[in-house]
Short mmCIF file of C-alpha atoms in Angstrom, two decimals:
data_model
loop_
_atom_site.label_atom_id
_atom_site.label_comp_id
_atom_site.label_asym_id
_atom_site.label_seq_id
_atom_site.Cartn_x
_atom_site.Cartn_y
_atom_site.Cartn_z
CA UNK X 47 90.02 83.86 76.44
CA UNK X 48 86.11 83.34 75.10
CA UNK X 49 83.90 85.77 76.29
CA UNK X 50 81.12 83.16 77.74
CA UNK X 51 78.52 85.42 78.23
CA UNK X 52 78.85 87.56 74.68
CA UNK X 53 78.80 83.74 73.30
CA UNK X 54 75.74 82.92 74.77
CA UNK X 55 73.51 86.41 74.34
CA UNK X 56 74.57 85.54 70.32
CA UNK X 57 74.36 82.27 70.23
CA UNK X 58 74.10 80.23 67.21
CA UNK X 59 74.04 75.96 66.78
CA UNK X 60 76.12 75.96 63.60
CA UNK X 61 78.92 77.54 65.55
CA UNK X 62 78.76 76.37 68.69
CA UNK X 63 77.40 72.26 68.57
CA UNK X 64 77.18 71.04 72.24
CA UNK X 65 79.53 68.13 71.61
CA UNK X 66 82.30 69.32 69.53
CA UNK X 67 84.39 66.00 69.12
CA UNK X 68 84.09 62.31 69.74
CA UNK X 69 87.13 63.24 72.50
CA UNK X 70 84.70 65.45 73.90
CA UNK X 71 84.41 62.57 76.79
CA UNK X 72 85.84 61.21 79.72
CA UNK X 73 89.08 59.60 79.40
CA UNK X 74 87.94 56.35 81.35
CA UNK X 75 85.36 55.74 78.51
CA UNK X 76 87.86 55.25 76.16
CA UNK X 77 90.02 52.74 78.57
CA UNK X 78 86.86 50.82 79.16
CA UNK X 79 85.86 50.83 75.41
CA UNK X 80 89.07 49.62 74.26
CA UNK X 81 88.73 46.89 77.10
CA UNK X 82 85.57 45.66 75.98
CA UNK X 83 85.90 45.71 72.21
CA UNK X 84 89.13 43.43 73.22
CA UNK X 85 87.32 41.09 75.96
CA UNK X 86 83.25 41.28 75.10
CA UNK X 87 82.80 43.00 71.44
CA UNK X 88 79.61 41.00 70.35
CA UNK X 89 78.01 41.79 73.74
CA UNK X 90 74.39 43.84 73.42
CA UNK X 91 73.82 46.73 75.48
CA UNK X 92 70.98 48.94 75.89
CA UNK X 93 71.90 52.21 77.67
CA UNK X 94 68.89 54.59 79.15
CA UNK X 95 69.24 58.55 80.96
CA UNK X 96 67.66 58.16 84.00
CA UNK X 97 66.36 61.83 85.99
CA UNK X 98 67.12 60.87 89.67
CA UNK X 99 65.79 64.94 89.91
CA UNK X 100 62.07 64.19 89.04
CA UNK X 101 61.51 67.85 89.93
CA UNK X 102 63.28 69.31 87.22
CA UNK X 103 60.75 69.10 84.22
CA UNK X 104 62.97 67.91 81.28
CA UNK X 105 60.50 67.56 78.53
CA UNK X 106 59.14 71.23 79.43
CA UNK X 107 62.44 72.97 79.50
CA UNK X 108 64.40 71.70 76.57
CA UNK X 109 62.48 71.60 72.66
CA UNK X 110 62.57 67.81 71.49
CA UNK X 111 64.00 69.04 67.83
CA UNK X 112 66.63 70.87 69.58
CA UNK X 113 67.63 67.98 71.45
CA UNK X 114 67.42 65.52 67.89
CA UNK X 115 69.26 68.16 66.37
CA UNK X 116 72.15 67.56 69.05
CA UNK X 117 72.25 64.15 69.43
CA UNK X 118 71.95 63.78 65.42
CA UNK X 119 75.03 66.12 65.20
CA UNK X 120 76.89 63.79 67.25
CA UNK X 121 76.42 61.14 65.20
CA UNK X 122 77.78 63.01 62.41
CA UNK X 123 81.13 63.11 64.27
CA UNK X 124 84.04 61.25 62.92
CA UNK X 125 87.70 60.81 65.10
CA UNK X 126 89.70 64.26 63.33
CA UNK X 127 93.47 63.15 62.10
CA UNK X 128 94.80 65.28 65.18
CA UNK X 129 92.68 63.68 68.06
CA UNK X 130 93.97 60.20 66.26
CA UNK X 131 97.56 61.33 66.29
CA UNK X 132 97.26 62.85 69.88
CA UNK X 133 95.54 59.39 71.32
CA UNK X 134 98.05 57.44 69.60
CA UNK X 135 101.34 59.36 70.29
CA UNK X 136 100.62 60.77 73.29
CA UNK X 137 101.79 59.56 77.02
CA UNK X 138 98.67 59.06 79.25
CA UNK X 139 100.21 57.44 82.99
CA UNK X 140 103.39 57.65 81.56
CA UNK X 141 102.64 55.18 78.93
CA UNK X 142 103.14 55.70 74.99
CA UNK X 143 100.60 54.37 73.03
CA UNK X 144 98.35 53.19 75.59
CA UNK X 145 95.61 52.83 72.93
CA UNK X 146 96.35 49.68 70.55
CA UNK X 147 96.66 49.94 66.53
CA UNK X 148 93.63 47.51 66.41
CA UNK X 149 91.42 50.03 68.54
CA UNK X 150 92.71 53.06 66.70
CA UNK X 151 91.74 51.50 63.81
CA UNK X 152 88.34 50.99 64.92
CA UNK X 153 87.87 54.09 66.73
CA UNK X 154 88.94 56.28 63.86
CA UNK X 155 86.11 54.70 61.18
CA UNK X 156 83.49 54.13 63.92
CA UNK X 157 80.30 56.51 64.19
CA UNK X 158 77.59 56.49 67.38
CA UNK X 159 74.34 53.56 66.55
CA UNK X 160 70.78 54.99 66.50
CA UNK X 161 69.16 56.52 69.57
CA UNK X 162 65.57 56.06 70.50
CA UNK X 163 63.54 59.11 71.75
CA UNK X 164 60.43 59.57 73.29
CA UNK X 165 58.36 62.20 75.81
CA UNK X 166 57.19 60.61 78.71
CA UNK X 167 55.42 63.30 80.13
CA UNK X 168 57.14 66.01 81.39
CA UNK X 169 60.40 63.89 80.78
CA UNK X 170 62.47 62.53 77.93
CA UNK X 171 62.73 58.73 77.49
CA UNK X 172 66.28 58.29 75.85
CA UNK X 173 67.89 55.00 74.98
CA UNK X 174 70.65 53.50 73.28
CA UNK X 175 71.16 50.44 72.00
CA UNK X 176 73.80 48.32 69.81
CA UNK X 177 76.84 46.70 69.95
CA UNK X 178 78.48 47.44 73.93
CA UNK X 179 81.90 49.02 72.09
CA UNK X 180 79.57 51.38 70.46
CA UNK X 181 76.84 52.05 72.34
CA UNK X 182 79.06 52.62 75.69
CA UNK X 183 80.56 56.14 74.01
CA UNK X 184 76.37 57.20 74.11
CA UNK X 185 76.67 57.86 77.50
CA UNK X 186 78.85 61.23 78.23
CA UNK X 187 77.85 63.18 75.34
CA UNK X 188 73.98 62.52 75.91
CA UNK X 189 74.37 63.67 79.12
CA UNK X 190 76.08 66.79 78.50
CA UNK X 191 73.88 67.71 75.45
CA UNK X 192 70.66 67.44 78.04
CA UNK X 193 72.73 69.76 81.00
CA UNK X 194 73.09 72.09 78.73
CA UNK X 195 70.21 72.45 76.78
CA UNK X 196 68.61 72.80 80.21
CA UNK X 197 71.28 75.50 80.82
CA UNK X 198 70.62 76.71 77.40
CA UNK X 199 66.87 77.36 78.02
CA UNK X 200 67.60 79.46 81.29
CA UNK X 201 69.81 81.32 79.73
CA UNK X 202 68.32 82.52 76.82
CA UNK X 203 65.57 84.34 79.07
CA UNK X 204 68.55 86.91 79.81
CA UNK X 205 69.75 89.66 78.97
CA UNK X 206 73.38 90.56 77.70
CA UNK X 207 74.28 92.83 80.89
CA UNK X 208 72.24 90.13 83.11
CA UNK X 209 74.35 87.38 81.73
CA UNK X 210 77.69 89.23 81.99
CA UNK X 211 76.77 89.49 85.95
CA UNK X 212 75.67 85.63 85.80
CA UNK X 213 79.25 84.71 84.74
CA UNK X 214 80.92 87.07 86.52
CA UNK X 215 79.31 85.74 89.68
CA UNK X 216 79.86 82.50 88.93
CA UNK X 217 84.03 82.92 88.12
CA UNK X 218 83.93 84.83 91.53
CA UNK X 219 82.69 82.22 93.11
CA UNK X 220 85.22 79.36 91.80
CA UNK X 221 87.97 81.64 91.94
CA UNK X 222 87.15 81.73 95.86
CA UNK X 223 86.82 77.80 95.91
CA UNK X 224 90.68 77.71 94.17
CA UNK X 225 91.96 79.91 96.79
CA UNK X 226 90.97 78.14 99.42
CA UNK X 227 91.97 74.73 98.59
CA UNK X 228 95.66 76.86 97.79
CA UNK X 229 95.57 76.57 101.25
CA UNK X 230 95.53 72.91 101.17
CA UNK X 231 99.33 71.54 101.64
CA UNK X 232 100.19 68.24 99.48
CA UNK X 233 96.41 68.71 97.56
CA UNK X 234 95.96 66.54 94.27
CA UNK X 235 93.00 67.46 93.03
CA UNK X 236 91.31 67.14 88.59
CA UNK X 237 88.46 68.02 87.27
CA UNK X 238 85.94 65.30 86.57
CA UNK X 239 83.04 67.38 85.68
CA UNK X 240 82.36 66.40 81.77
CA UNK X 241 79.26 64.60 82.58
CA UNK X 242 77.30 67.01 84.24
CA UNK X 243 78.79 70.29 83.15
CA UNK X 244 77.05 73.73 83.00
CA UNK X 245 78.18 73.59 79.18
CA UNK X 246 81.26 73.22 77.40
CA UNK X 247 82.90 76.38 77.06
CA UNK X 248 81.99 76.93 81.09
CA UNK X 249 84.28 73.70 81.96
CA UNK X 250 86.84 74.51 79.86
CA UNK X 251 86.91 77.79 81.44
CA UNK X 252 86.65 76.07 84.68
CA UNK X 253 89.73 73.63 83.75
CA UNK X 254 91.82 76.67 82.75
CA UNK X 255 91.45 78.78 86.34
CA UNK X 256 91.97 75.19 88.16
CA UNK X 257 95.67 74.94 86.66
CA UNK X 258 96.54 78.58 87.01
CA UNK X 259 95.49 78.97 90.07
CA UNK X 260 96.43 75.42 91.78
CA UNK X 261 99.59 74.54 89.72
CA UNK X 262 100.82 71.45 90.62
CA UNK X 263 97.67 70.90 92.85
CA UNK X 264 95.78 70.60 89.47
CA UNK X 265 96.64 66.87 88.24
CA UNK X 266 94.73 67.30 85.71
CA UNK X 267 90.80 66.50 83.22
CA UNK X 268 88.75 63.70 82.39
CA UNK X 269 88.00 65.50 79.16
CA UNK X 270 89.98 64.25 76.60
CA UNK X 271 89.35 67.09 73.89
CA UNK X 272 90.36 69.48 76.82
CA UNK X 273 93.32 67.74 77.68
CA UNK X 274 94.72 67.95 74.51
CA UNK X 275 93.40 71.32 73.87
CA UNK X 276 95.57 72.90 77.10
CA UNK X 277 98.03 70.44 76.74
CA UNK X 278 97.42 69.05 80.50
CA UNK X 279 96.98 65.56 81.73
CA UNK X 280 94.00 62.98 81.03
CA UNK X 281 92.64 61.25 83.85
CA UNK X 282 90.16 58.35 84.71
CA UNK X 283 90.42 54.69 85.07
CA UNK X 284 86.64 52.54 85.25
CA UNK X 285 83.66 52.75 86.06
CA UNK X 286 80.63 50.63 87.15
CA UNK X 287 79.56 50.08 84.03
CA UNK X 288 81.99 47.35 83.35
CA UNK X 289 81.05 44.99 86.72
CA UNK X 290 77.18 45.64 86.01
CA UNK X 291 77.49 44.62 82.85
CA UNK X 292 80.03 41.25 83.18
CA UNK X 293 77.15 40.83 86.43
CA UNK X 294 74.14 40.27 83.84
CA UNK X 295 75.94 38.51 81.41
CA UNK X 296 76.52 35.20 84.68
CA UNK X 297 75.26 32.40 84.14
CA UNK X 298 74.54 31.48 88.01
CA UNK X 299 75.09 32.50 91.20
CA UNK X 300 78.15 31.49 91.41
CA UNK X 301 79.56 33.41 88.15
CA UNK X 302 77.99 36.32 89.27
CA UNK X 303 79.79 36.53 92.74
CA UNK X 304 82.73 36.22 90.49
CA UNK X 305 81.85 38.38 88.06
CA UNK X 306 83.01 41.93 89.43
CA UNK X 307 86.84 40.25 90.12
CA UNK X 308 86.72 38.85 86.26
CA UNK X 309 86.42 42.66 85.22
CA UNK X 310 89.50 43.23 87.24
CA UNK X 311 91.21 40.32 85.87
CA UNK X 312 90.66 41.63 82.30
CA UNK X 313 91.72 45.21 83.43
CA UNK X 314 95.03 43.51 85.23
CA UNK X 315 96.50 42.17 81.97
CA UNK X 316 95.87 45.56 80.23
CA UNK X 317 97.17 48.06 82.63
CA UNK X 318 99.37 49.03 85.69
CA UNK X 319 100.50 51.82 87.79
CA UNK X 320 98.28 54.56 88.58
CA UNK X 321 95.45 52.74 85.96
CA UNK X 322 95.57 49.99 88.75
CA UNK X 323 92.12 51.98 90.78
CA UNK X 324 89.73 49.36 92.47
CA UNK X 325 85.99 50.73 92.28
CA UNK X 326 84.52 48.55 94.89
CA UNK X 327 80.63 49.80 95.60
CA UNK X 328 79.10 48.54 93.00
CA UNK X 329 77.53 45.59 94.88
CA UNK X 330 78.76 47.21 98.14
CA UNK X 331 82.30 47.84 99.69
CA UNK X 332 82.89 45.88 102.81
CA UNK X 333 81.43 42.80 101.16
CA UNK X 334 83.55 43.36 97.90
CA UNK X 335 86.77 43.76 99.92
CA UNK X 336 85.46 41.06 101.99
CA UNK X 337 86.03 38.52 99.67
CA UNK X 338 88.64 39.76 96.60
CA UNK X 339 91.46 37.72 95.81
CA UNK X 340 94.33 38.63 97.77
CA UNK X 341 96.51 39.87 93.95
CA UNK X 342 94.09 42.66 94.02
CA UNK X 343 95.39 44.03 97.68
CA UNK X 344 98.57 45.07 95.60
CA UNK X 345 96.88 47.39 93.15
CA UNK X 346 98.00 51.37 93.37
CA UNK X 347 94.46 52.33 95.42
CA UNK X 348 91.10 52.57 95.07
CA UNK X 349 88.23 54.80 94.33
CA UNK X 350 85.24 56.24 96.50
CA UNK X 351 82.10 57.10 94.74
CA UNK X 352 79.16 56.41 96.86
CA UNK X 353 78.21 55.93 100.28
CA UNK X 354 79.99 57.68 103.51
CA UNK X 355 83.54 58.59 102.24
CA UNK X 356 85.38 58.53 105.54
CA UNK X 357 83.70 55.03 106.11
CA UNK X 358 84.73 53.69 102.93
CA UNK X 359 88.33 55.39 103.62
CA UNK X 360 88.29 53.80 106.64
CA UNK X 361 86.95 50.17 105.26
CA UNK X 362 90.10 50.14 102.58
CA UNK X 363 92.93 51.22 104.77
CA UNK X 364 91.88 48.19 107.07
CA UNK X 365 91.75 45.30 104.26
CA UNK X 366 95.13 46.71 103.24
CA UNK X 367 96.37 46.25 106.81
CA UNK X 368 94.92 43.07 107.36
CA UNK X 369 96.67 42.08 103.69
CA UNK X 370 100.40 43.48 104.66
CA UNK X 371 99.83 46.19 102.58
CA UNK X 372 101.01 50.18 103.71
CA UNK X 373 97.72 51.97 103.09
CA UNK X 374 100.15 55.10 103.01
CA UNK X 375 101.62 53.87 99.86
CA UNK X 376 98.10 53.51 98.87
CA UNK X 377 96.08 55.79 96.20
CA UNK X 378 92.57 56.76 97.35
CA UNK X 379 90.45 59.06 95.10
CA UNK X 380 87.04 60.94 96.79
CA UNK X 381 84.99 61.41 93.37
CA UNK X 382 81.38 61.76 94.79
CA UNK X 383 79.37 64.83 95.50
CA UNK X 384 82.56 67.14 96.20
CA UNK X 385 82.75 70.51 97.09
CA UNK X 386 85.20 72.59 99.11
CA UNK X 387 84.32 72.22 102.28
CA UNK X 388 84.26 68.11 102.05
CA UNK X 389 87.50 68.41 100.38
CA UNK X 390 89.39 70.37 103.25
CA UNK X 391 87.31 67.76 105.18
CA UNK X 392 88.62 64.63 103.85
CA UNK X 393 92.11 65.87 103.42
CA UNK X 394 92.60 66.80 107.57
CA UNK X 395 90.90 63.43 108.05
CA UNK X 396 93.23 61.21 105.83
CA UNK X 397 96.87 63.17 105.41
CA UNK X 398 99.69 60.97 105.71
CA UNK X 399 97.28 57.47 106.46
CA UNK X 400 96.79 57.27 102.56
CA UNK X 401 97.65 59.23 99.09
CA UNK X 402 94.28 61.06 98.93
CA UNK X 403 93.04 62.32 95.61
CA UNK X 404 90.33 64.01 94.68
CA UNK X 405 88.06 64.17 91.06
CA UNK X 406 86.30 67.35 91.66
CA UNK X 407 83.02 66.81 89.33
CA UNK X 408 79.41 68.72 89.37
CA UNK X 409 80.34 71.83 91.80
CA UNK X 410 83.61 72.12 89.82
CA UNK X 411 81.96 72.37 86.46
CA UNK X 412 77.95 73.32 87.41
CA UNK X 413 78.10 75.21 90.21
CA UNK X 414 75.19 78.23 89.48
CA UNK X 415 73.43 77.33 92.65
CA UNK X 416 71.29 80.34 94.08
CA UNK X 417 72.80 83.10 90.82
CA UNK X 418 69.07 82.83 89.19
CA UNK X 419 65.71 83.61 90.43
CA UNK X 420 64.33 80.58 91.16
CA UNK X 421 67.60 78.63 91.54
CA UNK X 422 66.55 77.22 87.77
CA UNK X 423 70.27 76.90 87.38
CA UNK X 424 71.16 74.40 90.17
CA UNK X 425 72.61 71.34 89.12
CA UNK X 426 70.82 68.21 89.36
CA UNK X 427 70.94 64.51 88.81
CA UNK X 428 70.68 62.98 85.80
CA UNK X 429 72.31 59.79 84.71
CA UNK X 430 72.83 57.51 81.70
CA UNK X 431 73.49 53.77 82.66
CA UNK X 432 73.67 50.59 81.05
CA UNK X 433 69.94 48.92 81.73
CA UNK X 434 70.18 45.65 80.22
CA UNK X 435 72.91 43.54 78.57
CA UNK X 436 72.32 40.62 75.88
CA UNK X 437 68.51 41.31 77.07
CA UNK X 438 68.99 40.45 80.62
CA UNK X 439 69.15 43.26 83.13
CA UNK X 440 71.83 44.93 84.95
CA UNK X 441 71.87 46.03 88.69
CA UNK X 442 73.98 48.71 90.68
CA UNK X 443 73.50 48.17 94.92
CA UNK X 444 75.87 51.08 95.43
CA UNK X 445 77.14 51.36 99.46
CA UNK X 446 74.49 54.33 99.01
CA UNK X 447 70.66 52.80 98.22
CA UNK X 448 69.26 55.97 97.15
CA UNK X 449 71.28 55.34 93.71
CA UNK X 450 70.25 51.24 93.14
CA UNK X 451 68.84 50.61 90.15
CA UNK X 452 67.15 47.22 88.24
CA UNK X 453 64.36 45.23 88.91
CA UNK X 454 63.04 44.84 92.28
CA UNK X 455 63.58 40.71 92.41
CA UNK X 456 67.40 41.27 90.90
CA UNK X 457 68.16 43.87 93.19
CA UNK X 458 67.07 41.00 95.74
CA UNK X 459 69.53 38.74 94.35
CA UNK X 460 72.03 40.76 93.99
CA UNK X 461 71.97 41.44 97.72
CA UNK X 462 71.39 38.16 98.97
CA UNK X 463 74.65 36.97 96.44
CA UNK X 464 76.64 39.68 97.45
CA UNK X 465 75.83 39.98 101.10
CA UNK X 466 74.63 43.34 100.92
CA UNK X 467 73.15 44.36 104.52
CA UNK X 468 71.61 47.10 106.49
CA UNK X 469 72.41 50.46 104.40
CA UNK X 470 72.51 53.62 105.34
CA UNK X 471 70.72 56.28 102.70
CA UNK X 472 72.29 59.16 101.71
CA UNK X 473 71.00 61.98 99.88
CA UNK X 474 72.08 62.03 95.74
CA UNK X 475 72.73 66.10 95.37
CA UNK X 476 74.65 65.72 92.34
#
């Protein structure tokens, strides 16, 4: 097993890149880019990281040729001949080649468009444009390369000894989390902490305790290189990148109330089973349930990612009732802001009502908080998201308004469209 700390104190870029592979992702970004280059290749998308932690200074912490360095590495990535062989021969939801000939084909020749970077005061302005296919597989690596150059400029104001503690500290701590959610009878629980990850070798690290100490419990990564790397499962479905994106490309009102259920209508004809996950909050829950076609009440379950969890539990296991459907057949994943405690939390609250799942992200994979003077090592919110699409903007409501984003008059529109009403703010932690 890597020695994390000895790895850091000698630390060295040509031996240790931030993003190692272009697997080095989340598994749903490759289901959603194999979606769009089949349903909207010649679509236009501008991506842009967005710092919901204003506090943490960026542009101070991390050197702007480091970062260039990083993200110009990345682009020097090509698909290896054993990630090709392992996406196309492998069984992902119990599904052989689940990735077509006519994406391989693409994926394995295909290299990351042009970025655009620029200090903004005491932040970076990063953005990404080019063809959506493309530019969509921006948006994990960016954001990992910034955590951890953040991480990376903490750390390298330590010593060797004061390091060793750091991690030691820090395995203590997650090895406590495991054992209690041992504890936790009929627990399904993965990691989905790529995104915002402490750094790479720390979530692979992280991935490895979670299946020795959870077994079974452990269902499995988002991380595709570290999925095939420990020879466990992949896991992911969509995100809300697709509906914001379909949303800016309507024509009219009318197309874009329709536009989130077109997304699921594409994703229908490509997938089933367990790849079957409704994300509803994009332009708010109730209202989205409210008003789906009654084919999508059979899907496997859905996902909760914003918003109160138990209400939005709650809100799905009544449309399923009020559909004929057995919410305890049903699939619901918990995949925002997760830590223990909400975990044990949920589970209580939901056993036998509904399958509940969980996809344990930020305090799974980033969880230094309080380990270094000045907590400079607590995780913190920063985002990538598509901005605009064929130059018209996009817009998430989310059933939590503390994470809306687009123009003030769209978001407007978007509400009064949807019928998105009173909302209830929530802090965004992670």
């Amino acid at each position: 097993m890597v020695d994390i700390a000895t790895r850091v104190y000698n630390h060295n870029f040509k031996i240790d890149p931030i993003v190692r592979s272009l697997i080095d992702t989340d598994f749903y970004k490759l289901l959603m880019c194999q979606s769009v280059l089949r349903n909207r290749p010649d679509t236009t998308v501008t991506f842009s990281l967005i710092n919901r932690s204003t506090h943490i200074p960026l542009a101070d912490l991390i050197d702007e040729g480091e970062l260039r360095e990083q993200l110009d590495h990345v682009r020097s990535i090509s698909l290896t001949r054993g990630e090709s062989t392992w996406l196309r021969g492998n069984t992902f939801y119990g599904k052989r080649q689940m990735f077509s000939s006519s994406f391989m084909e693409w994926f394995e020749t295909m290299r990351l468009p042009p970025y655009q970077l620029e200090r903004k005061g005491d932040q970076y302005e990063l953005t990404f444009e080019g063809s959506w296919p493309e530019v969509m597989l921006w948006e994990i690596p960016a954001l990992a390369i910034l955590m951890e150059l953040r991480s990376r400029a903490v750390l390298a104001r330590m010593g060797k000894f004061e390091l060793q503690v750091l991690y030691a500290r820090a395995m203590t701590r997650l090895w406590e989390k495991i054992e209690r959610l041992r504890a936790i009878k009929g627990l399904k629980i993965a990691d989905f902490g790529t995104r915002r990850r402490h750094s790479f070798l720390w979530q692979d690290w992280c991935v490895q305790a979670m299946a020795e100490g959870l077994g079974d419990a452990f269902v499995g990564t988002s991380n595709c290189r570290i999925a095939m790397r420990r020879d466990i499962e992949a896991i992911g479905t969509n995100a809300h990148e697709l509906p914001m994106v379909y949303s800016a490309l309507a024509d009219s009102d009318d197309d874009l109330r329709e536009a989130p259920y077109k997304v699921l209508a594409d994703w229908h004809e490509e997938h089933e089973g367990n790849l079957r996950i409704i994300l509803p909050d994009t332009y708010g829950t109730e209202g989205f349930l409210k008003n789906a076609p009654d084919w999508l009440a059979g899907w496997t379950g859905i996902r909760i990612d914003s918003g109160d969890p138990v209400a939005g539990a709650e809100t799905a296991i009544r449309w399923w009732k009020e559909r004929g459907e057995d919410p305890r057949q049903k699939l619901v994943i918990f995949s925002d802001g997760l830590d223990v405690e909400k975990i044990e939390e949920l589970h209580a609250k939901f056993v036998g009502r509904v399958k509940a799942s969980f996809g344990w992200g930020t305090l799974l994979t980033n969880d230094f908080r309080g380990l270094v003077a000045g907590d400079r090592l607590a995780p913190f919110s920063l985002v990538c998201k598509a901005v605009a699409a064929d130059g018209r903007p996009t817009v998430k409501l989310s059933d939590n308004p503390n994470k809306a984003m687009g123009p003030k008059d769209e978001i407007a529109r978007y509400k009064r469209v949807f019928g998105v009403g009173a909302q209830e703010r929530i802090d965004v932690i992670v």
